[in-house]
Short mmCIF file of C-alpha atoms (C1' of nucleotides) in Angstrom, two decimals:
data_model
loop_
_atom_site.label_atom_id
_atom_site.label_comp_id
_atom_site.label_asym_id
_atom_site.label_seq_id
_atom_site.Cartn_x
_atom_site.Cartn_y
_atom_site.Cartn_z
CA UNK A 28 0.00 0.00 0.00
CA UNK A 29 1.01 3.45 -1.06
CA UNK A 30 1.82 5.88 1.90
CA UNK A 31 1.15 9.33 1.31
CA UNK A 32 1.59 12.67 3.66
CA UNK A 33 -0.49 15.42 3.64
CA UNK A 34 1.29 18.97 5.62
CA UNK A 35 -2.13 21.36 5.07
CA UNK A 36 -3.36 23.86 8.04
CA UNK A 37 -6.53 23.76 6.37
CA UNK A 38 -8.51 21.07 8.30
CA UNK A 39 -11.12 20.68 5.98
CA UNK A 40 -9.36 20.47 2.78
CA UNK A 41 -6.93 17.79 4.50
CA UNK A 42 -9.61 15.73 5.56
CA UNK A 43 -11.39 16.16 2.14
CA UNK A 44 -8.42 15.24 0.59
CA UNK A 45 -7.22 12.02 2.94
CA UNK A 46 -10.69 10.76 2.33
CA UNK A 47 -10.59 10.47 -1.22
CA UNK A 48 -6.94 9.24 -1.96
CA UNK A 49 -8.22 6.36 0.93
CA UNK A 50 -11.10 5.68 -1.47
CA UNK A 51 -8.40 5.14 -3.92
CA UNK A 52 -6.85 2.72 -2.03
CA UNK A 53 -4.05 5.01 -0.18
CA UNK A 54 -2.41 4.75 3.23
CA UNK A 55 -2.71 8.69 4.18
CA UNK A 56 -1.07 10.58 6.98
CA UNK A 57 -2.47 14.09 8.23
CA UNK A 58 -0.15 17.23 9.30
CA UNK A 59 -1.65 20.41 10.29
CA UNK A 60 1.81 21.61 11.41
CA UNK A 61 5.57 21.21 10.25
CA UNK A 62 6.10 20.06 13.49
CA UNK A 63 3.72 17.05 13.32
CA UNK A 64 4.82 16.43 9.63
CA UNK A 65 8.87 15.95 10.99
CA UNK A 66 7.63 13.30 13.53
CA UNK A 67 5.84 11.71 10.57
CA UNK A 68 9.01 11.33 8.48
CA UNK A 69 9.82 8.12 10.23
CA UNK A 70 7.17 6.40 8.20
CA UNK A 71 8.40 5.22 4.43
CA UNK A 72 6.59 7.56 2.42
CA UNK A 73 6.55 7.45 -1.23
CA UNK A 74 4.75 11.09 -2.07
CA UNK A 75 4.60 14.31 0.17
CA UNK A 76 1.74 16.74 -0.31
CA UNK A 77 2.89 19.96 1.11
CA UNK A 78 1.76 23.23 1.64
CA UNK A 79 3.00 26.57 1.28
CA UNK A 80 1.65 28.72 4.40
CA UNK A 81 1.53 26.49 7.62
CA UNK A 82 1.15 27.89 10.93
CA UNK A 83 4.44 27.09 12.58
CA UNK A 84 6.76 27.32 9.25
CA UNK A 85 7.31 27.77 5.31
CA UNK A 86 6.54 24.34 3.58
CA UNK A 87 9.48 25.16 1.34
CA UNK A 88 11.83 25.26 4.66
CA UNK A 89 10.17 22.24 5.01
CA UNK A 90 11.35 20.48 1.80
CA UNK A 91 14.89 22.03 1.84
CA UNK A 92 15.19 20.09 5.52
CA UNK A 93 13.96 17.02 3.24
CA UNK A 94 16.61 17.91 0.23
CA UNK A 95 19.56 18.22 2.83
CA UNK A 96 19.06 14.69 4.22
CA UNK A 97 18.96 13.83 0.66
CA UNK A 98 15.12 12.26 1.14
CA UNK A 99 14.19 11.34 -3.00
CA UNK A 100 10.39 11.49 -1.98
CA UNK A 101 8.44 13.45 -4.68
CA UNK A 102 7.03 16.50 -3.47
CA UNK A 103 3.88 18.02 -4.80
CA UNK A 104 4.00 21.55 -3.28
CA UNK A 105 0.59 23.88 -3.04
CA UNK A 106 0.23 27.63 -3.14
CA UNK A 107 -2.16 30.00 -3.44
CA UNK A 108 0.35 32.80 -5.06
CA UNK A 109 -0.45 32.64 -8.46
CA UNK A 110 2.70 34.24 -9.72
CA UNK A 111 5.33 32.32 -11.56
CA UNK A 112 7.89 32.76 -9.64
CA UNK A 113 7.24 30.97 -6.37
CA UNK A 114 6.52 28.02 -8.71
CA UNK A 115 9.94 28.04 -9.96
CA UNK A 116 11.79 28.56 -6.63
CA UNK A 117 9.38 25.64 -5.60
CA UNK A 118 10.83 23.47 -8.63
CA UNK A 119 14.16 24.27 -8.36
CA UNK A 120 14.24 23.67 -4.32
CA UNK A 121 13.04 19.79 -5.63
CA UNK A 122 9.79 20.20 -5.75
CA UNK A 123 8.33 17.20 -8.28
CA UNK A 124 5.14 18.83 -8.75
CA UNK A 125 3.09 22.07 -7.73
CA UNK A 126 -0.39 23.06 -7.91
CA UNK A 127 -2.16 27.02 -7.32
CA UNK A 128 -5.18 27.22 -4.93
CA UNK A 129 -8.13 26.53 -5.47
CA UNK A 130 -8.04 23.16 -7.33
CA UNK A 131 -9.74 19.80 -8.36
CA UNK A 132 -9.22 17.64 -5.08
CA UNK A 133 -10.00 15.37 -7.92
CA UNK A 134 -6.89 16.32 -10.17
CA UNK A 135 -4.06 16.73 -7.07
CA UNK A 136 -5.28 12.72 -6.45
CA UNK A 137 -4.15 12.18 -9.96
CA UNK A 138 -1.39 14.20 -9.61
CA UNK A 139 -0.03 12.27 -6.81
CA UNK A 140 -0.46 9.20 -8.70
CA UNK A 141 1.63 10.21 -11.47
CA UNK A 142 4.28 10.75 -8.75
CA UNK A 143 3.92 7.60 -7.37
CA UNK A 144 3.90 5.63 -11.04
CA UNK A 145 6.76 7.48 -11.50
CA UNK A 146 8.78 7.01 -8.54
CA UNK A 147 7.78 3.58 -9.59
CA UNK A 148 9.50 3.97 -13.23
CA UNK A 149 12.13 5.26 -11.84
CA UNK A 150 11.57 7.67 -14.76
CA UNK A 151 10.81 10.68 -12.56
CA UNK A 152 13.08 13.89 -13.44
CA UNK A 153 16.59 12.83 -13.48
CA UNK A 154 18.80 15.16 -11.37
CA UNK A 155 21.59 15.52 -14.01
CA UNK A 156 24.39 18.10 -14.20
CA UNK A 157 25.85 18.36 -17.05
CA UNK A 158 29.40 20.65 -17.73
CA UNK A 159 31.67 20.35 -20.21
CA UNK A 160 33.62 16.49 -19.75
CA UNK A 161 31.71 16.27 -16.58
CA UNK A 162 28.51 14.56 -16.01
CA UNK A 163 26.80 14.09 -12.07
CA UNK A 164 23.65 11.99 -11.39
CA UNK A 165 22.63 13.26 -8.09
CA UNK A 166 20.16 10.65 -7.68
CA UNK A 167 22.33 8.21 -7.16
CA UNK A 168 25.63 10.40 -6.80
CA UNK A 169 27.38 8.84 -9.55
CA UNK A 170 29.80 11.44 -11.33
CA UNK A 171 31.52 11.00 -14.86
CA UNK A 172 34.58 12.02 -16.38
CA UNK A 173 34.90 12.09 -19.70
CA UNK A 174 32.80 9.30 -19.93
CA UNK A 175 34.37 7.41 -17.32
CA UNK A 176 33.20 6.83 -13.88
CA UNK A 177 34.58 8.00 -11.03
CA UNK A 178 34.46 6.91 -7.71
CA UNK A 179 34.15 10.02 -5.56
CA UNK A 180 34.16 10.71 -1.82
CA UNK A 181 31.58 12.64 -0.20
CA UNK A 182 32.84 15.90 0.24
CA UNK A 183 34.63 14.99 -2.85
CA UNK A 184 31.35 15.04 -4.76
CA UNK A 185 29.60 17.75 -3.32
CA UNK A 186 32.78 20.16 -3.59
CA UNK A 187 32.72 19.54 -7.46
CA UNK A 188 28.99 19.28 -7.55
CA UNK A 189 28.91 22.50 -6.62
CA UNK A 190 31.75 23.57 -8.97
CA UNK A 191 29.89 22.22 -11.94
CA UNK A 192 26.49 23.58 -11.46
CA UNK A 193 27.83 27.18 -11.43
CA UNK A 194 30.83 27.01 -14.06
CA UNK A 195 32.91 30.02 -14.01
CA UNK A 196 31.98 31.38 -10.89
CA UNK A 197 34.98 31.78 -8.51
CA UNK A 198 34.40 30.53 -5.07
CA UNK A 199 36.62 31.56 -2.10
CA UNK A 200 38.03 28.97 0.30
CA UNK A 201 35.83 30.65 3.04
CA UNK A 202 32.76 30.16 0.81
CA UNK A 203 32.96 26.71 -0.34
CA UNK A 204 33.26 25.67 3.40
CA UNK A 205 29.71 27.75 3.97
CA UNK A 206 28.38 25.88 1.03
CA UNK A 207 29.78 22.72 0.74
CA UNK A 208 30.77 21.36 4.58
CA UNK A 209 28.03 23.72 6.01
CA UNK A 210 28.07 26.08 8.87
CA UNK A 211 28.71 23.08 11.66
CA UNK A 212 31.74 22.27 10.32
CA UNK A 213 34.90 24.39 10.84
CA UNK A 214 37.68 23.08 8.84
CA UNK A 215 41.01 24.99 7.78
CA UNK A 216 41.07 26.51 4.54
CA UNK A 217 43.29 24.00 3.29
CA UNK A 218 41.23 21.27 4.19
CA UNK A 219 39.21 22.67 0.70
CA UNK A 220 43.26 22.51 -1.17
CA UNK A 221 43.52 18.85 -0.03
CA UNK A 222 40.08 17.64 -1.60
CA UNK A 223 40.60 19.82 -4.85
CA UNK A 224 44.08 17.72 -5.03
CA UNK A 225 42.10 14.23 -4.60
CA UNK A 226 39.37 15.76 -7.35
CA UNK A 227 42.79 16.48 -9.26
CA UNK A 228 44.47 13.43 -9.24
CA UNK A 229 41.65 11.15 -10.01
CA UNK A 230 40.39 13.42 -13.08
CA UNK A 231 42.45 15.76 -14.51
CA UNK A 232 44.55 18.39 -13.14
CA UNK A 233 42.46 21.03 -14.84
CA UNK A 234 39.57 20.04 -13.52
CA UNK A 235 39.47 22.68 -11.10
CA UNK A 236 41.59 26.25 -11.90
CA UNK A 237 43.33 27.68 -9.46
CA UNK A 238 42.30 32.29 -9.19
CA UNK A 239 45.19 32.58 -7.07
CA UNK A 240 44.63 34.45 -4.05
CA UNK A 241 41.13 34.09 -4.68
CA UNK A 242 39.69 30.83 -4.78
CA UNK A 243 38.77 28.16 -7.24
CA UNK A 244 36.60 27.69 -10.03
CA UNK A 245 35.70 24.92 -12.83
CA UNK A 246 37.96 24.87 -15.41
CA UNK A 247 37.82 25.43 -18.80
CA UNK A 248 37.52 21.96 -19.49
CA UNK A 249 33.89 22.14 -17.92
CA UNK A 250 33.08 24.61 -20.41
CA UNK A 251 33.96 23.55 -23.43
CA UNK A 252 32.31 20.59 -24.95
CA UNK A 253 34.19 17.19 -25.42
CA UNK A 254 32.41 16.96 -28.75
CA UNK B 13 2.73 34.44 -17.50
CA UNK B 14 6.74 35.09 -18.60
CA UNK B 15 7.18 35.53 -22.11
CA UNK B 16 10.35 33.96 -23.84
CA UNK B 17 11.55 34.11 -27.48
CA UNK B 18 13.68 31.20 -28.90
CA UNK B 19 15.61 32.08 -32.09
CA UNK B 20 16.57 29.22 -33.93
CA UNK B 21 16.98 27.68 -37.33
CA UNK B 22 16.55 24.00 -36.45
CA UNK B 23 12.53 23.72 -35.83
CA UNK B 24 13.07 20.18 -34.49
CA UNK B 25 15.27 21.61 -31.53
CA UNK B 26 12.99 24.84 -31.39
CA UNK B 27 9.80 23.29 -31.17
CA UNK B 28 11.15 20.60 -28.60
CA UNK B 29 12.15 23.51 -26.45
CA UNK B 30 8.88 25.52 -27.08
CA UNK B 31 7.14 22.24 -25.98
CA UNK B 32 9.31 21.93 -23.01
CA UNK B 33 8.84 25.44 -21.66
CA UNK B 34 4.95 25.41 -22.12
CA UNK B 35 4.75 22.87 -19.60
CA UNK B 36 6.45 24.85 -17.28
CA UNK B 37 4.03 27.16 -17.77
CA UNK B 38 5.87 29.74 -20.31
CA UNK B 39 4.85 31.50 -23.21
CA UNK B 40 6.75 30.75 -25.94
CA UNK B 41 7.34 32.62 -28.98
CA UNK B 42 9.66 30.34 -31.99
CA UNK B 43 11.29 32.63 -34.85
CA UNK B 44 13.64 30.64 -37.10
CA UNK B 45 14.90 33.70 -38.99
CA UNK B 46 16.10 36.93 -37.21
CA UNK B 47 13.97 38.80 -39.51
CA UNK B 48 10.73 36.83 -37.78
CA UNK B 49 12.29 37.97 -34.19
CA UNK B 50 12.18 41.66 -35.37
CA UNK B 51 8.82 41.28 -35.67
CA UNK B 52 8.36 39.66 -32.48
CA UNK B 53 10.50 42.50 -29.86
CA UNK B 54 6.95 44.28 -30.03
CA UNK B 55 5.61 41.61 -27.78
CA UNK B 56 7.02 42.35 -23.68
CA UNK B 57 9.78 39.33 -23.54
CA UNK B 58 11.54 38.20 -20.23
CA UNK B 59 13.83 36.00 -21.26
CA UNK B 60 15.21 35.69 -25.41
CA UNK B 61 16.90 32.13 -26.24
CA UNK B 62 19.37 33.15 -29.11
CA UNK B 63 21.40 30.90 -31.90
CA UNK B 64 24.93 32.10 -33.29
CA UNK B 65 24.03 31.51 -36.45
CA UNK B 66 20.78 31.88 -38.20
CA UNK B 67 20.12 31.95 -41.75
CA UNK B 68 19.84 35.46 -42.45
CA UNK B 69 22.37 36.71 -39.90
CA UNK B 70 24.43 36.29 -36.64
CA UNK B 71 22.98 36.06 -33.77
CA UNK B 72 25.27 38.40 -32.23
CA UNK B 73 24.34 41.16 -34.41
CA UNK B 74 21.00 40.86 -33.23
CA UNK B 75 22.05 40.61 -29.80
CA UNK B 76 23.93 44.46 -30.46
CA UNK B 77 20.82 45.80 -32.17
CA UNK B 78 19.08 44.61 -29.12
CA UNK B 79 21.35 46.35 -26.21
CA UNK B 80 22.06 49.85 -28.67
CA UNK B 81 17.91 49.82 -28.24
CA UNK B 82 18.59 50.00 -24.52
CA UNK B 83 16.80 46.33 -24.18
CA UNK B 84 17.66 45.02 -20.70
CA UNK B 85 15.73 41.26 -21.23
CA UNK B 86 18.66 38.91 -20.25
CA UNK B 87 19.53 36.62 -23.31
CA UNK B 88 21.04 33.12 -23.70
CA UNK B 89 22.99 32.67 -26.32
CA UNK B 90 23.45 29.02 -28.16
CA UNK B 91 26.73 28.46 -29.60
CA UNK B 92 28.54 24.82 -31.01
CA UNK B 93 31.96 27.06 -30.79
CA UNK B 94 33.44 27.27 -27.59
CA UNK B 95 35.83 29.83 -28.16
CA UNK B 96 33.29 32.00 -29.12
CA UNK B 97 32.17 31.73 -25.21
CA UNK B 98 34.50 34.46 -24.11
CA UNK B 99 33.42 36.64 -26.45
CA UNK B 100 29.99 36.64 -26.15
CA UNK B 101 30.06 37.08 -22.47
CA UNK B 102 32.57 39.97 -22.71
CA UNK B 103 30.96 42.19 -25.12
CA UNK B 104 29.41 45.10 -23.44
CA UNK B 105 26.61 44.36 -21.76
CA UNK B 106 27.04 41.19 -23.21
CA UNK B 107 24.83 38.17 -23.06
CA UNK B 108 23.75 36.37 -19.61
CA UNK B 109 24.69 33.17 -19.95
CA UNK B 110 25.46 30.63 -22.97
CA UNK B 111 24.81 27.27 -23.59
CA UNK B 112 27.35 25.20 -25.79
CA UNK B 113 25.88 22.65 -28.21
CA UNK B 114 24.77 20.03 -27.99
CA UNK B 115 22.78 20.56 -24.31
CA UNK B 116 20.48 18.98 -22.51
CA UNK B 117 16.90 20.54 -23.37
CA UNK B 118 16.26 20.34 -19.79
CA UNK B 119 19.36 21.82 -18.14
CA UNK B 120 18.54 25.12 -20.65
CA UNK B 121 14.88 25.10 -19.11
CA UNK B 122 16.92 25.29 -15.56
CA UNK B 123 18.81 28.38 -17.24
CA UNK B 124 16.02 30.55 -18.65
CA UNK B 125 14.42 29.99 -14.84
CA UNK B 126 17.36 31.32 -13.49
CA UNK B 127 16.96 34.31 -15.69
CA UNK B 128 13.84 35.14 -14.43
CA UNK B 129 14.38 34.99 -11.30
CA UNK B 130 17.81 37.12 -11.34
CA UNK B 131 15.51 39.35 -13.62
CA UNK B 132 12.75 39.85 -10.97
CA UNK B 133 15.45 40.03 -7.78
CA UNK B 134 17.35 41.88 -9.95
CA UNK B 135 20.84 40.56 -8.49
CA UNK B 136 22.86 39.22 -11.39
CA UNK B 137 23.33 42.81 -12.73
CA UNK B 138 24.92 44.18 -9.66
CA UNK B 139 27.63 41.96 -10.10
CA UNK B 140 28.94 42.93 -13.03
CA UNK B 141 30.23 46.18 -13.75
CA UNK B 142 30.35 48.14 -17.41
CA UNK B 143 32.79 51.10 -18.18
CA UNK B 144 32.84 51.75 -21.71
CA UNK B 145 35.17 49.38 -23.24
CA UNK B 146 35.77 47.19 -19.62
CA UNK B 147 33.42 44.35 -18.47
CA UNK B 148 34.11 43.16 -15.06
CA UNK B 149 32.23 39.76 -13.60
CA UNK B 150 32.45 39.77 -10.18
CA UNK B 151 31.26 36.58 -9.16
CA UNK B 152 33.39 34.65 -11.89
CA UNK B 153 36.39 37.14 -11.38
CA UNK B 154 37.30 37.98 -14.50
CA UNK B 155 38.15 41.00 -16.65
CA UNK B 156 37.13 41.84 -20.17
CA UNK B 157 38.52 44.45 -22.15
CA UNK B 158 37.65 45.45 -25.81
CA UNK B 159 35.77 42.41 -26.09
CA UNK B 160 38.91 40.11 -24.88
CA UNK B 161 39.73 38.41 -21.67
CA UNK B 162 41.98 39.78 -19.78
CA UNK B 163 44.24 37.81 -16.78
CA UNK B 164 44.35 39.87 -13.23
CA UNK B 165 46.23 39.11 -10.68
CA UNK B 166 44.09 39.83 -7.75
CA UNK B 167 45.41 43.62 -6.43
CA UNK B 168 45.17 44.44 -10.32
CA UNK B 169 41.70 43.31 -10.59
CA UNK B 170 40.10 45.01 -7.32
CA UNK B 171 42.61 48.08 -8.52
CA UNK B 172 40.95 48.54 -11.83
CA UNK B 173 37.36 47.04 -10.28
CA UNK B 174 37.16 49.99 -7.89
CA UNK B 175 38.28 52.90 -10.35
CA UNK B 176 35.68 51.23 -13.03
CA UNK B 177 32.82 51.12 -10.19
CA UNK B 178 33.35 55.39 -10.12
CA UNK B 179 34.02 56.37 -13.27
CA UNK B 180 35.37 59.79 -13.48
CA UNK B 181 36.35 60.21 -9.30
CA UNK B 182 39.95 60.52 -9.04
CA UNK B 183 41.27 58.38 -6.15
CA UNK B 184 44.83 59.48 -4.35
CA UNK B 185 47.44 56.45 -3.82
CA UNK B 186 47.00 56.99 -0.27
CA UNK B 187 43.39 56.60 -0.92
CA UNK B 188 43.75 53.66 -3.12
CA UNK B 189 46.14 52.32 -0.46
CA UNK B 190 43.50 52.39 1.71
CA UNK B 191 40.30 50.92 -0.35
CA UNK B 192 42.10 48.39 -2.25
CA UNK B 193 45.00 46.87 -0.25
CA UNK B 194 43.45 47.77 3.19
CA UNK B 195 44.19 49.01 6.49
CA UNK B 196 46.36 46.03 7.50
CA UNK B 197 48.70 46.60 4.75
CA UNK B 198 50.91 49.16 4.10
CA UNK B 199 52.54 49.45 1.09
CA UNK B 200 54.63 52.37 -0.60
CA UNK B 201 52.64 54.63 -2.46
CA UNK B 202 54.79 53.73 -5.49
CA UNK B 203 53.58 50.15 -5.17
CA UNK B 204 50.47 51.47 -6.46
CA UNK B 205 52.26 52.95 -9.20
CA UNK B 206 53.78 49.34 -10.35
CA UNK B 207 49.89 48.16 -10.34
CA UNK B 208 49.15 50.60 -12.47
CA UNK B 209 51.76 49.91 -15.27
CA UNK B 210 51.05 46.04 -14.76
CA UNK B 211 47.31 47.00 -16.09
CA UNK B 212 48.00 49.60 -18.52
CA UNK B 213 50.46 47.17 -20.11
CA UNK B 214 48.24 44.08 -20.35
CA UNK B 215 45.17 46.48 -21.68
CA UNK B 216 45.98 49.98 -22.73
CA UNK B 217 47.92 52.84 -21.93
CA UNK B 218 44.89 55.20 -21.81
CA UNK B 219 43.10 53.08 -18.95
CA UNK B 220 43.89 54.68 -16.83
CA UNK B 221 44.61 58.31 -16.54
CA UNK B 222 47.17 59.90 -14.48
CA UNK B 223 45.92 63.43 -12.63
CA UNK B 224 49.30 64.99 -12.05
CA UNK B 225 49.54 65.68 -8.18
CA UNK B 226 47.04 64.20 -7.22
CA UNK B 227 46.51 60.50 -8.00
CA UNK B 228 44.65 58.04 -11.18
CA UNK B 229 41.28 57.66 -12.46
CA UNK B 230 39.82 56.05 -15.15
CA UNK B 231 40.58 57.03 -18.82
CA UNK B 232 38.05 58.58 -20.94
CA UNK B 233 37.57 55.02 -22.69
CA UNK B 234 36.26 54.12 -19.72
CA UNK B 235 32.92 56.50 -20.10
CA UNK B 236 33.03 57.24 -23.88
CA UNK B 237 32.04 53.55 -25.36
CA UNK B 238 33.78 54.03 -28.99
CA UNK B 239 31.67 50.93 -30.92
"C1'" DA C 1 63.65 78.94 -23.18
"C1'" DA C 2 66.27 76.75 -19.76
"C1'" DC C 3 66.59 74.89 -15.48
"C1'" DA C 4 65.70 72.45 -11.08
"C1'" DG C 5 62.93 69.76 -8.48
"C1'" DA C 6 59.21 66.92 -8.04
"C1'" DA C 7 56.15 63.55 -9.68
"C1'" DT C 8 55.60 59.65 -12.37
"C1'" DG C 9 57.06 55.70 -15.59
"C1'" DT C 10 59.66 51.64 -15.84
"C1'" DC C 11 62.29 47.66 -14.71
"C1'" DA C 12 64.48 43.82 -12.20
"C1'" DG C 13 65.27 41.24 -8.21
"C1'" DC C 14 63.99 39.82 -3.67
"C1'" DT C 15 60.69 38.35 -0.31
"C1'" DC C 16 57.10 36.06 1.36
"C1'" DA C 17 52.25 34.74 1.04
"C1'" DT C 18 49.70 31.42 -1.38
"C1'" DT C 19 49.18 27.04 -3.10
"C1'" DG C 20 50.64 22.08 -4.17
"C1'" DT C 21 51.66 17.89 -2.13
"C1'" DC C 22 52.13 14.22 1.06
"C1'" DA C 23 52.10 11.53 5.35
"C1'" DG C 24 50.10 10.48 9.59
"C1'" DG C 25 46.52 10.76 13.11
"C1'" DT C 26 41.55 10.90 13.96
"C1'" DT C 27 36.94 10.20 12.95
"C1'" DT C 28 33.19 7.98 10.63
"C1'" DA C 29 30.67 4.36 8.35
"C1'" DA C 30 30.03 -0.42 7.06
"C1'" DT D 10 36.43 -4.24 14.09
"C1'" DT D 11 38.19 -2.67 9.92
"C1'" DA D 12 38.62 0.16 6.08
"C1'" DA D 13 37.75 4.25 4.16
"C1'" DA D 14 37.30 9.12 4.50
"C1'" DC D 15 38.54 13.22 6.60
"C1'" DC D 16 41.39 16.72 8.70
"C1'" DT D 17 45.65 18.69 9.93
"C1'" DG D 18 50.38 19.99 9.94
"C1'" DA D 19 54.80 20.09 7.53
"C1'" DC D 20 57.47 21.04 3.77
"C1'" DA D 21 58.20 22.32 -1.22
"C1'" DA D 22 57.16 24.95 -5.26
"C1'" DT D 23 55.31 28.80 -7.33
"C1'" DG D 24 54.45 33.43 -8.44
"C1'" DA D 25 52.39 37.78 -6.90
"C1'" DG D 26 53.58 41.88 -4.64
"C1'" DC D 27 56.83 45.09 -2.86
"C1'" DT D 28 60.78 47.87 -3.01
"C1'" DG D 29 64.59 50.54 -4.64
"C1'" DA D 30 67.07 52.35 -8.47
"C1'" DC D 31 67.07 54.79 -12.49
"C1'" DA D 32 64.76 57.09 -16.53
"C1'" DT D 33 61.40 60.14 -18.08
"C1'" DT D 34 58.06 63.67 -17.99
"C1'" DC D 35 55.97 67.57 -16.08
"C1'" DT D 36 55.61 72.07 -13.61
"C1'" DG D 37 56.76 76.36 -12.06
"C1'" DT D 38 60.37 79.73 -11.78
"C1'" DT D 39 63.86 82.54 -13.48
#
DNA sequence: AACAGAATGTCAGCTCATTGTCAGGTTTAA
DNA sequence: TTAAACCTGACAATGAGCTGACATTCTGTT
């Protein structure tokens, strides 16, 4: 049985909802709170119906807590802010799915089982980065070199994960600990030359360039295209 | 609902875009000929999807007919050439990003929703910086002039950064000392002298003008664009 | 116009901060 | 428990930045 979780303050449109997706043969879980919906994480849950307003929280928060303990559940996110943009920022945060209050209760249900067929599939939106030689699947963290693949580290991975998805851009030694070992973490500065020298040596050694006294970037090989 | 305009010659790739985009919820506009986008700038775009080459023209001259009109919608520019990468993003104010060929339909989906969202927030422009012949990317750190990159070592590139950021304000060495190398340091004045040669000589001599007496500022090429 | 003095242009070498590299100890995950 | 990953410190290599010396240009005065 499928095992879906519904975060929505609105107590009537949750139970509305929960009752219909159990007619359909779903095991549901109600949230009026981000609170209650982190306890509810324990369960294996294969779609997340989320809200954007909830009383104690943004449900986007919400899903970038998901995102950083790299939970692969689809998420169909719902608004009532009809402009564009929160969609995309929704999207791009990992949202599978959104939909703009009002709505169908009729069409989320089949919205949320398109999610689950496609979780199924496995067919559901690849998280691919693509630069130059270099090619990342972060679903299952594989990374390729020139076609080859490469057996990474963690903080291997995410350091040129982050590299590839903004190509050019120089990042400090200060800022890729921020963004890559978090705010936690306090490692030297050179702890960030170390796993650019183990990135090095098992690709290329211009992998990552070297803006001397100011940081590190993706080089020019993850630019220009191998073909 | 954001507008975008895709300029391109091969209708499978164009319409496989236009497809892709409308399901984000995009309107789409496809010209094939730059003669057909002409037509279309009467329409308000957000976001214009450009080839290099088209049948009836470069891309890039379209691109300058577009920014001598004043147009601020950021473009993406498609090019199979990747030498042609520097170029692009040098020229004054010069395309937004670029995608090389071939690309992944979805990654330059990812791209244009970047674009609107830097467009609404407004942040990508602040951080670059455009004094007549001189385009300076902050975030990637590097330094255009007359169309060419330029390499900086990092006191010449916050040097020329800060005297490009006030165009026409002549800055004393002491003062320079002060902004650029900081309060910790203390160079000679004449050190700032050196810095200056080391630009003038990998750019131009008329850079950056010396006021007699009192200190440097940035040359007349700096304000007077000379396309 | 010629001159002196000051400001600036220019160059080369030295210094030292930055970065590359590696080994060893510590922590984490299987 | 064991192996891998991670961090740190040490040392080497590199090159940017600084300085001092000398050349050149400019400015104001005679």
């Amino acid at each position: 049985m499928k095992q879906v979780l519904i975060v929505e303050d609105d107590e009537n449109l949750g139970k509305s909802l929960k009752k219909i997706m159990e007619e359909e043969g779903m095991n549901v879980f109600l949230a009026t709170t981000l609170e209650r919906a982190r306890t509810l994480l324990s369960e294996p849950l294969d779609v997340i119906v989320l809200d954007w307003m909830l009383p104690d929280g943004q449900g986007i928060d919400f899903l970038r807590e998901l995102r950083a303990k790299n939970a692969v559940v689809p998420v169909i996110m719902l608004t009532a802010r009809t402009d564009l943009i929160d969609k995309v920022l929704g999207l791009e945060t990992g949202a599978s799915d959104y939909m703009t209050k009002p709505f169908e209760s009729r069409e989320l249900v089949a919205r949320v089982r398109v999610q689950l067929r496609e979780k199924l599939t496995g067919k559901a939106r690849e998280e691919k980065v693509v630069a130059g030689k270099i090619l990342i699947n972060d679903l299952d963290k594989d990374f390729f070199y020139d076609g080859k693949k490469i057996s990474l580290t963690k903080m291997e991975y995410e350091l040129v994960k982050l590299l590839a998805e903004n190509p050019r851009q120089t990042f400090s030694r200060e800022n890729l600990l921020d963004k890559v070992w978090g705010y936690e973490n306090f490692p030297t500065t050179r702890t960030v030359d170390t796993h650019v020298l183990q990135i090095r040596q098992k690709t290329a050694d211009d992998i990552i360039e070297t803006i001397r006294g100011l940081g590190y970037r993706l080089g020019t090989m993850g630019i220009v295209s191998s073909n």
